[in-house]
Short mmCIF file of C-alpha atoms and ligand atoms in Angstrom, two decimals:
data_model
loop_
_atom_site.label_atom_id
_atom_site.label_comp_id
_atom_site.label_asym_id
_atom_site.label_seq_id
_atom_site.Cartn_x
_atom_site.Cartn_y
_atom_site.Cartn_z
CA MET A 1 63.60 69.88 -44.72
CA LEU A 2 60.89 67.23 -44.52
CA LEU A 3 63.29 64.30 -44.47
CA GLU A 4 67.01 64.36 -43.99
CA VAL A 5 69.09 61.20 -44.09
CA ARG A 6 72.53 61.85 -42.62
CA ASP A 7 75.55 59.62 -43.06
CA LEU A 8 73.54 56.40 -43.01
CA HIS A 9 75.42 53.10 -42.79
CA VAL A 10 73.81 49.68 -43.24
CA GLU A 11 75.51 46.31 -43.41
CA PHE A 12 74.31 42.74 -43.85
CA HIS A 13 75.83 39.91 -41.89
CA THR A 14 75.65 36.73 -43.91
CA ARG A 15 77.36 33.34 -43.85
CA ASP A 16 79.80 34.51 -46.51
CA GLY A 17 80.77 37.74 -44.79
CA VAL A 18 79.64 41.30 -44.22
CA ALA A 19 78.11 43.19 -47.15
CA GLN A 20 78.58 46.97 -46.82
CA ALA A 21 75.31 47.90 -48.51
CA VAL A 22 75.01 51.57 -47.47
CA ASN A 23 78.18 53.52 -46.73
CA GLY A 24 77.44 57.03 -45.57
CA VAL A 25 74.39 58.09 -47.56
CA SER A 26 73.06 61.60 -47.01
CA TYR A 27 70.09 63.00 -48.87
CA GLY A 28 67.13 65.26 -48.21
CA VAL A 29 63.62 65.87 -49.50
CA GLU A 30 61.49 68.95 -49.03
CA ALA A 31 57.70 68.99 -48.94
CA GLY A 32 56.41 69.02 -52.51
CA GLU A 33 59.75 67.91 -53.92
CA THR A 34 60.63 64.79 -55.90
CA LEU A 35 64.02 63.22 -55.39
CA ALA A 36 64.93 60.52 -57.89
CA VAL A 37 67.42 57.92 -56.67
CA LEU A 38 69.33 56.23 -59.47
CA GLY A 39 71.95 53.54 -59.70
CA GLU A 40 72.56 50.02 -60.91
CA SER A 41 71.18 46.95 -59.20
CA GLY A 42 72.74 46.43 -55.78
CA SER A 43 73.80 50.04 -55.24
CA GLY A 44 71.77 50.32 -52.03
CA LYS A 45 68.73 52.27 -53.21
CA SER A 46 66.14 49.99 -51.66
CA VAL A 47 68.08 49.27 -48.49
CA THR A 48 68.38 53.01 -47.81
CA ALA A 49 64.63 53.39 -48.38
CA GLN A 50 63.86 50.45 -46.10
CA ALA A 51 65.97 51.99 -43.35
CA VAL A 52 64.05 55.25 -43.74
CA MET A 53 60.69 53.46 -43.60
CA GLY A 54 61.74 51.23 -40.72
CA ILE A 55 61.12 48.01 -42.64
CA LEU A 56 64.69 46.80 -43.00
CA ASP A 57 65.23 43.09 -42.35
CA MET A 58 67.16 43.13 -39.06
CA PRO A 59 68.90 40.68 -38.92
CA PRO A 60 70.58 40.13 -41.32
CA GLY A 61 70.60 43.93 -41.78
CA ARG A 62 72.15 46.26 -39.24
CA ILE A 63 72.14 50.04 -39.15
CA THR A 64 75.61 50.91 -37.93
CA GLY A 65 75.46 54.68 -38.12
CA GLY A 66 73.63 57.79 -39.17
CA GLU A 67 70.37 59.59 -38.63
CA VAL A 68 67.00 59.67 -40.38
CA VAL A 69 65.48 63.00 -39.40
CA PHE A 70 61.82 63.25 -40.37
CA ARG A 71 59.87 66.34 -39.33
CA GLY A 72 62.55 67.10 -36.79
CA ARG A 73 62.78 63.69 -35.11
CA ASP A 74 65.46 61.05 -35.63
CA LEU A 75 63.39 58.00 -36.56
CA LEU A 76 66.24 55.64 -35.72
CA ARG A 77 65.83 56.58 -32.07
CA LEU A 78 62.07 56.05 -31.84
CA LYS A 79 60.41 53.00 -30.32
CA GLU A 80 58.86 50.49 -32.72
CA ASP A 81 55.25 51.44 -31.85
CA GLU A 82 55.95 55.11 -32.60
CA ARG A 83 57.56 54.15 -35.88
CA ARG A 84 54.60 52.00 -36.79
CA ARG A 85 52.28 54.93 -36.21
CA ILE A 86 54.36 57.17 -38.48
CA ARG A 87 54.51 54.49 -41.15
CA GLY A 88 51.30 54.65 -43.16
CA ALA A 89 50.03 57.84 -41.55
CA GLU A 90 52.99 60.15 -42.17
CA MET A 91 55.10 58.21 -44.65
CA ALA A 92 54.12 55.43 -47.00
CA MET A 93 55.81 53.20 -49.50
CA ILE A 94 54.85 51.96 -52.97
CA PHE A 95 56.56 48.82 -54.18
CA GLN A 96 57.23 47.35 -57.60
CA ASP A 97 55.05 44.32 -57.15
CA ALA A 98 51.50 45.14 -56.10
CA LEU A 99 50.37 41.53 -56.24
CA SER A 100 52.68 40.47 -53.45
CA SER A 101 52.13 43.66 -51.44
CA LEU A 102 48.33 43.51 -51.43
CA ASN A 103 46.43 40.91 -49.44
CA PRO A 104 45.05 38.32 -51.91
CA VAL A 105 42.12 37.25 -49.71
CA LEU A 106 40.73 40.71 -48.93
CA SER A 107 38.75 42.78 -51.42
CA VAL A 108 40.47 46.01 -52.40
CA GLY A 109 37.64 47.91 -50.72
CA ASP A 110 38.31 46.15 -47.44
CA GLN A 111 42.05 46.79 -47.71
CA LEU A 112 41.62 50.46 -48.50
CA GLY A 113 38.87 50.74 -45.90
CA GLU A 114 41.10 49.23 -43.22
CA MET A 115 43.37 52.25 -43.44
CA PHE A 116 40.44 54.34 -42.20
CA THR A 117 38.88 51.95 -39.68
CA VAL A 118 42.24 51.12 -38.07
CA HIS A 119 44.01 54.48 -38.25
CA ARG A 120 41.07 56.89 -38.17
CA GLY A 121 38.48 54.95 -36.20
CA MET A 122 35.86 55.29 -38.97
CA SER A 123 32.80 53.09 -39.28
CA ARG A 124 32.91 50.38 -41.96
CA LYS A 125 30.36 52.22 -44.04
CA ASP A 126 32.27 55.51 -44.02
CA ALA A 127 35.51 53.66 -44.68
CA ARG A 128 33.94 51.96 -47.70
CA ALA A 129 32.86 55.35 -49.06
CA LYS A 130 36.42 56.62 -48.60
CA ALA A 131 37.73 53.56 -50.45
CA VAL A 132 35.51 54.31 -53.44
CA GLU A 133 36.57 57.96 -53.35
CA LEU A 134 40.25 56.94 -53.39
CA MET A 135 39.72 54.52 -56.26
CA ASP A 136 38.14 57.40 -58.16
CA ARG A 137 41.12 59.60 -57.29
CA VAL A 138 43.52 57.12 -58.88
CA ARG A 139 41.13 56.82 -61.84
CA ILE A 140 40.00 53.24 -61.55
CA PRO A 141 36.91 53.04 -63.75
CA ALA A 142 33.65 51.85 -62.13
CA ALA A 143 35.11 52.20 -58.64
CA ARG A 144 31.74 51.67 -56.94
CA GLU A 145 31.45 48.19 -58.43
CA ARG A 146 35.10 47.23 -58.45
CA VAL A 147 35.58 48.04 -54.78
CA ARG A 148 34.29 44.52 -54.01
CA GLN A 149 36.84 42.78 -56.21
CA TYR A 150 40.07 41.08 -55.19
CA PRO A 151 43.59 42.12 -56.26
CA HIS A 152 43.97 39.31 -58.81
CA GLN A 153 40.90 40.59 -60.67
CA PHE A 154 42.73 43.77 -61.63
CA SER A 155 45.33 44.32 -64.35
CA GLY A 156 48.91 45.13 -63.34
CA GLY A 157 48.44 48.83 -64.00
CA MET A 158 45.18 48.97 -62.04
CA ARG A 159 46.75 47.12 -59.12
CA GLN A 160 49.56 49.63 -59.08
CA ARG A 161 46.92 52.37 -58.90
CA ILE A 162 45.40 50.59 -55.91
CA MET A 163 48.80 50.60 -54.23
CA ILE A 164 49.08 54.30 -54.88
CA ALA A 165 45.62 54.74 -53.36
CA MET A 166 46.69 52.76 -50.27
CA ALA A 167 49.78 54.90 -49.91
CA LEU A 168 47.78 58.13 -50.29
CA ALA A 169 44.92 57.10 -48.02
CA LEU A 170 46.09 58.88 -44.87
CA GLU A 171 47.65 61.77 -46.82
CA PRO A 172 51.23 61.14 -45.74
CA ALA A 173 53.83 63.89 -45.97
CA LEU A 174 56.32 61.56 -47.67
CA ILE A 175 55.99 58.73 -50.16
CA ILE A 176 58.80 56.43 -51.18
CA ALA A 177 58.12 54.68 -54.49
CA ASP A 178 60.58 51.87 -55.15
CA GLU A 179 60.50 51.15 -58.90
CA PRO A 180 56.73 51.64 -58.94
CA THR A 181 56.31 50.98 -62.65
CA THR A 182 59.07 48.50 -63.49
CA ALA A 183 56.74 45.51 -63.72
CA LEU A 184 54.31 47.23 -66.13
CA ASP A 185 54.05 47.58 -69.90
CA VAL A 186 55.72 50.68 -71.26
CA THR A 187 52.50 52.57 -72.10
CA VAL A 188 50.97 51.74 -68.72
CA GLN A 189 54.22 52.78 -67.01
CA ALA A 190 53.85 56.29 -68.37
CA GLN A 191 50.23 56.59 -67.22
CA VAL A 192 50.95 55.37 -63.70
CA MET A 193 53.98 57.64 -63.42
CA GLU A 194 51.95 60.62 -64.58
CA LEU A 195 49.27 59.86 -62.03
CA LEU A 196 51.78 59.58 -59.22
CA ALA A 197 53.45 62.85 -60.19
CA GLU A 198 50.10 64.63 -60.41
CA LEU A 199 48.94 63.43 -56.98
CA GLN A 200 52.30 64.30 -55.49
CA ARG A 201 51.93 67.88 -56.69
CA GLU A 202 48.35 68.13 -55.57
CA TYR A 203 49.01 66.84 -52.05
CA ARG A 204 52.39 68.61 -51.86
CA MET A 205 54.05 65.44 -50.66
CA GLY A 206 57.74 64.75 -50.64
CA LEU A 207 58.44 61.90 -53.05
CA ILE A 208 61.48 59.67 -53.24
CA LEU A 209 61.36 57.87 -56.55
CA ILE A 210 63.73 54.94 -56.92
CA THR A 211 64.24 53.92 -60.50
CA HIS A 212 66.61 52.51 -63.09
CA ASP A 213 64.93 54.59 -65.73
CA LEU A 214 66.61 57.92 -66.42
CA GLY A 215 63.97 58.55 -69.06
CA VAL A 216 61.11 59.05 -66.58
CA VAL A 217 63.25 61.04 -64.19
CA ALA A 218 63.67 64.01 -66.50
CA ASP A 219 59.91 64.65 -66.48
CA VAL A 220 59.07 64.22 -62.82
CA ALA A 221 62.08 64.79 -60.58
CA ASP A 222 63.40 68.00 -59.07
CA ARG A 223 66.65 66.51 -57.84
CA ILE A 224 68.67 63.39 -58.58
CA ALA A 225 70.86 61.38 -56.25
CA VAL A 226 73.05 58.83 -58.03
CA MET A 227 74.16 55.87 -55.94
CA TYR A 228 77.14 53.60 -56.47
CA ALA A 229 78.28 50.89 -54.05
CA GLY A 230 76.19 52.29 -51.21
CA ARG A 231 77.30 55.89 -51.61
CA ILE A 232 75.87 58.98 -53.26
CA VAL A 233 78.30 59.81 -56.04
CA GLU A 234 76.40 62.75 -57.48
CA SER A 235 73.56 64.85 -56.15
CA ALA A 236 72.12 67.73 -58.14
CA PRO A 237 69.05 69.47 -59.57
CA VAL A 238 67.75 67.39 -62.44
CA HIS A 239 68.45 70.01 -65.13
CA ASP A 240 72.09 70.37 -64.10
CA ILE A 241 72.62 66.65 -64.48
CA TYR A 242 71.06 66.46 -67.91
CA LYS A 243 73.03 69.47 -69.07
CA ALA A 244 76.37 68.03 -67.94
CA PRO A 245 77.05 65.29 -65.42
CA ALA A 246 79.77 65.99 -62.87
CA HIS A 247 80.59 62.33 -62.23
CA PRO A 248 81.81 59.75 -64.78
CA TYR A 249 79.34 57.19 -63.44
CA THR A 250 76.41 59.56 -64.03
CA ARG A 251 77.78 60.19 -67.50
CA GLY A 252 77.84 56.45 -68.12
CA LEU A 253 74.22 56.12 -66.99
CA LEU A 254 73.12 59.00 -69.20
CA ASP A 255 74.96 57.64 -72.21
CA SER A 256 73.23 54.31 -71.82
CA ILE A 257 69.69 55.69 -72.30
CA PRO A 258 68.24 54.84 -75.71
CA ARG A 259 67.52 58.07 -77.58
CA LEU A 260 64.97 58.47 -80.33
CA ASP A 261 67.17 60.85 -82.28
CA GLN A 262 70.03 58.37 -82.38
CA LYS A 263 68.36 55.23 -83.62
CA GLY A 264 70.74 52.62 -84.88
CA ARG A 265 73.63 54.01 -82.88
CA GLU A 266 75.07 51.36 -80.60
CA LEU A 267 74.03 51.84 -77.02
CA TYR A 268 76.85 52.67 -74.66
CA ALA A 269 77.15 50.42 -71.63
CA ILE A 270 79.32 51.09 -68.60
CA LYS A 271 82.03 48.47 -68.80
CA GLY A 272 82.51 45.93 -66.02
CA LEU A 273 80.24 45.05 -63.13
CA PRO A 274 79.19 46.74 -59.89
CA PRO A 275 81.54 45.78 -57.05
CA ASN A 276 81.09 42.97 -54.60
CA LEU A 277 79.86 44.72 -51.48
CA MET A 278 81.96 42.43 -49.30
CA HIS A 279 85.09 43.74 -51.05
CA ILE A 280 84.46 47.29 -52.18
CA PRO A 281 87.54 48.59 -54.07
CA PRO A 282 89.70 51.02 -52.07
CA GLY A 283 89.84 54.69 -53.04
CA CYS A 284 87.02 55.56 -55.41
CA ALA A 285 84.82 52.46 -55.61
CA PHE A 286 84.14 53.22 -59.28
CA HIS A 287 87.82 53.28 -60.33
CA PRO A 288 87.98 49.79 -61.93
CA ARG A 289 85.28 50.88 -64.39
CA CYS A 290 86.07 54.55 -64.81
CA PRO A 291 87.44 55.92 -68.08
CA LEU A 292 88.98 58.90 -66.22
CA ALA A 293 90.61 56.91 -63.39
CA ARG A 294 94.24 57.51 -62.43
CA ASP A 295 96.52 56.65 -59.52
CA VAL A 296 94.99 58.88 -56.86
CA CYS A 297 91.59 57.24 -57.54
CA ARG A 298 92.91 53.85 -56.42
CA THR A 299 94.11 55.13 -53.06
CA HIS A 300 92.03 58.14 -52.03
CA GLU A 301 88.30 57.99 -51.55
CA PRO A 302 86.78 61.15 -53.00
CA PRO A 303 84.60 63.17 -50.61
CA LEU A 304 81.41 64.71 -52.00
CA TYR A 305 83.01 67.83 -53.51
CA GLU A 306 80.86 70.94 -53.69
CA VAL A 307 80.25 71.68 -57.36
CA SER A 308 77.77 74.46 -56.57
CA GLY A 309 75.50 75.42 -53.68
CA THR A 310 73.01 72.73 -54.73
CA ARG A 311 75.28 70.16 -56.29
CA GLY A 312 77.89 67.67 -55.16
CA SER A 313 80.11 65.12 -56.89
CA ALA A 314 82.27 62.40 -55.35
CA CYS A 315 84.90 62.51 -58.07
CA HIS A 316 88.42 63.94 -57.76
CA PHE A 317 88.17 65.05 -61.37
CA TRP A 318 84.64 66.39 -61.47
CA THR A 319 85.69 69.57 -63.29
CA GLU A 320 87.12 67.47 -66.10
CA CYS A 321 83.94 65.43 -66.27
CA LEU A 322 81.74 68.53 -66.24
CA ASN A 323 83.70 70.15 -69.05
CA GLY A 324 84.27 66.95 -71.01
N1 LIG B 401 68.04 40.70 -46.99
C1 LIG B 401 69.32 40.85 -47.37
N2 LIG B 401 70.28 39.98 -46.99
C2 LIG B 401 71.57 40.13 -47.34
N3 LIG B 401 72.01 41.13 -48.12
C3 LIG B 401 71.12 42.02 -48.54
C4 LIG B 401 69.73 41.94 -48.21
N4 LIG B 401 69.08 42.97 -48.79
C5 LIG B 401 70.04 43.66 -49.45
N5 LIG B 401 71.26 43.11 -49.31
C6 LIG B 401 72.52 43.61 -49.85
O1 LIG B 401 72.41 44.98 -50.07
C7 LIG B 401 72.76 45.30 -51.43
C8 LIG B 401 71.96 46.46 -51.89
O2 LIG B 401 70.63 46.05 -52.08
P1 LIG B 401 69.47 47.00 -52.56
O3 LIG B 401 68.25 46.17 -52.55
O4 LIG B 401 69.45 48.25 -51.78
O5 LIG B 401 69.90 47.34 -54.05
P2 LIG B 401 69.12 48.25 -55.08
O6 LIG B 401 70.00 49.42 -55.38
O7 LIG B 401 67.76 48.55 -54.59
O8 LIG B 401 69.11 47.30 -56.37
P3 LIG B 401 67.90 46.97 -57.39
O9 LIG B 401 68.00 48.04 -58.42
O10 LIG B 401 68.26 45.64 -57.91
O11 LIG B 401 66.61 46.98 -56.64
C9 LIG B 401 72.52 44.01 -52.18
O12 LIG B 401 73.35 43.91 -53.29
C10 LIG B 401 72.89 42.95 -51.16
O13 LIG B 401 74.28 42.75 -51.14
S1 LIG B 402 87.45 59.69 -58.56
FE1 LIG B 402 88.64 58.84 -60.26
S2 LIG B 402 87.85 56.77 -60.54
FE2 LIG B 402 86.39 57.88 -59.28
S3 LIG B 402 84.92 58.64 -60.71
FE3 LIG B 402 86.44 60.26 -60.45
S4 LIG B 402 87.95 59.93 -62.07
FE4 LIG B 402 86.73 58.08 -61.92
MG1 LIG B 403 65.88 47.93 -55.17
#
């Protein structure tokens, strides 16, 4: 396993109280595999990713338990300078908003080139050539000319390609993409997603793709992890989930995707709101919103039941859900 997150716990200490943002998350990614992480806003997708990358805001964040084993080492036990070396060179992150992640006063060529001068000790000239090569790789037209331009001179889609190029520069083993296309137009979203998936296959990287969009997941992911209130509630190969979800929350997410063949049909929405992370409901955190909930759900927290060798569901009644 390239990356294995084990029983990770993260909380945030704020003036109003302690938010339990991540409550025992475990997931893994193999080389060449894409894991999609799904879940509503606030479910802990980004915080988990930030803990893996070592970029969590601490304070107010605090990792209170767990391990992040990457290539055999627990990253949570490394010193900050070792982590910094791994970040960028061995694992990289792509964010939603390229404009605020790129440096506005450096040309894209200088930013891409810096990866090679700083991390690989290359000359400026060689680094510039590498920058052009990377811009070609992510299919930015006229790379040789545009390498001198600044981030604001590029369209949203092109900037996102530059971020992908930055992430790929040192050929990391793992990329975490946190809603990489959310800020883009729908047609551009598809192109950028396709590019990312293609490069991931070519470089045989592990990819963690965080997204709200179940539509894109079907095409690119191998596995899905569904998060709710800082826990994984279902984890399975992508085809299994689309065939039949084994958790009512996953079912709710699937039923809320617009489908071309059902135009005009009212879109299903999961009733209610995600829980307040300072007061997560006892038992199954999803019970106040769950159509299958009964008494045991209010008192007993479901473990991640084994549905099959490659699939788990944190629902007491997963068989019912699977067959329903
Ligand atoms: N800097 C912070 N300070 C305080 N609380 C935070 C901070 N960052 C995250 N949290 C808490 O952690 C929760 C989970 O946040 P996270 O960003 O992981 O959600 P997410 O699943 O990525 O949602 P989204 O889909 O909106 O990006 C938040 O709802 C919030 O309560
Ligand atoms: S454990 Fe109960 S409340 Fe939770 S998802 Fe399953 S049926 Fe619903
Ligand atoms: Mg997020």
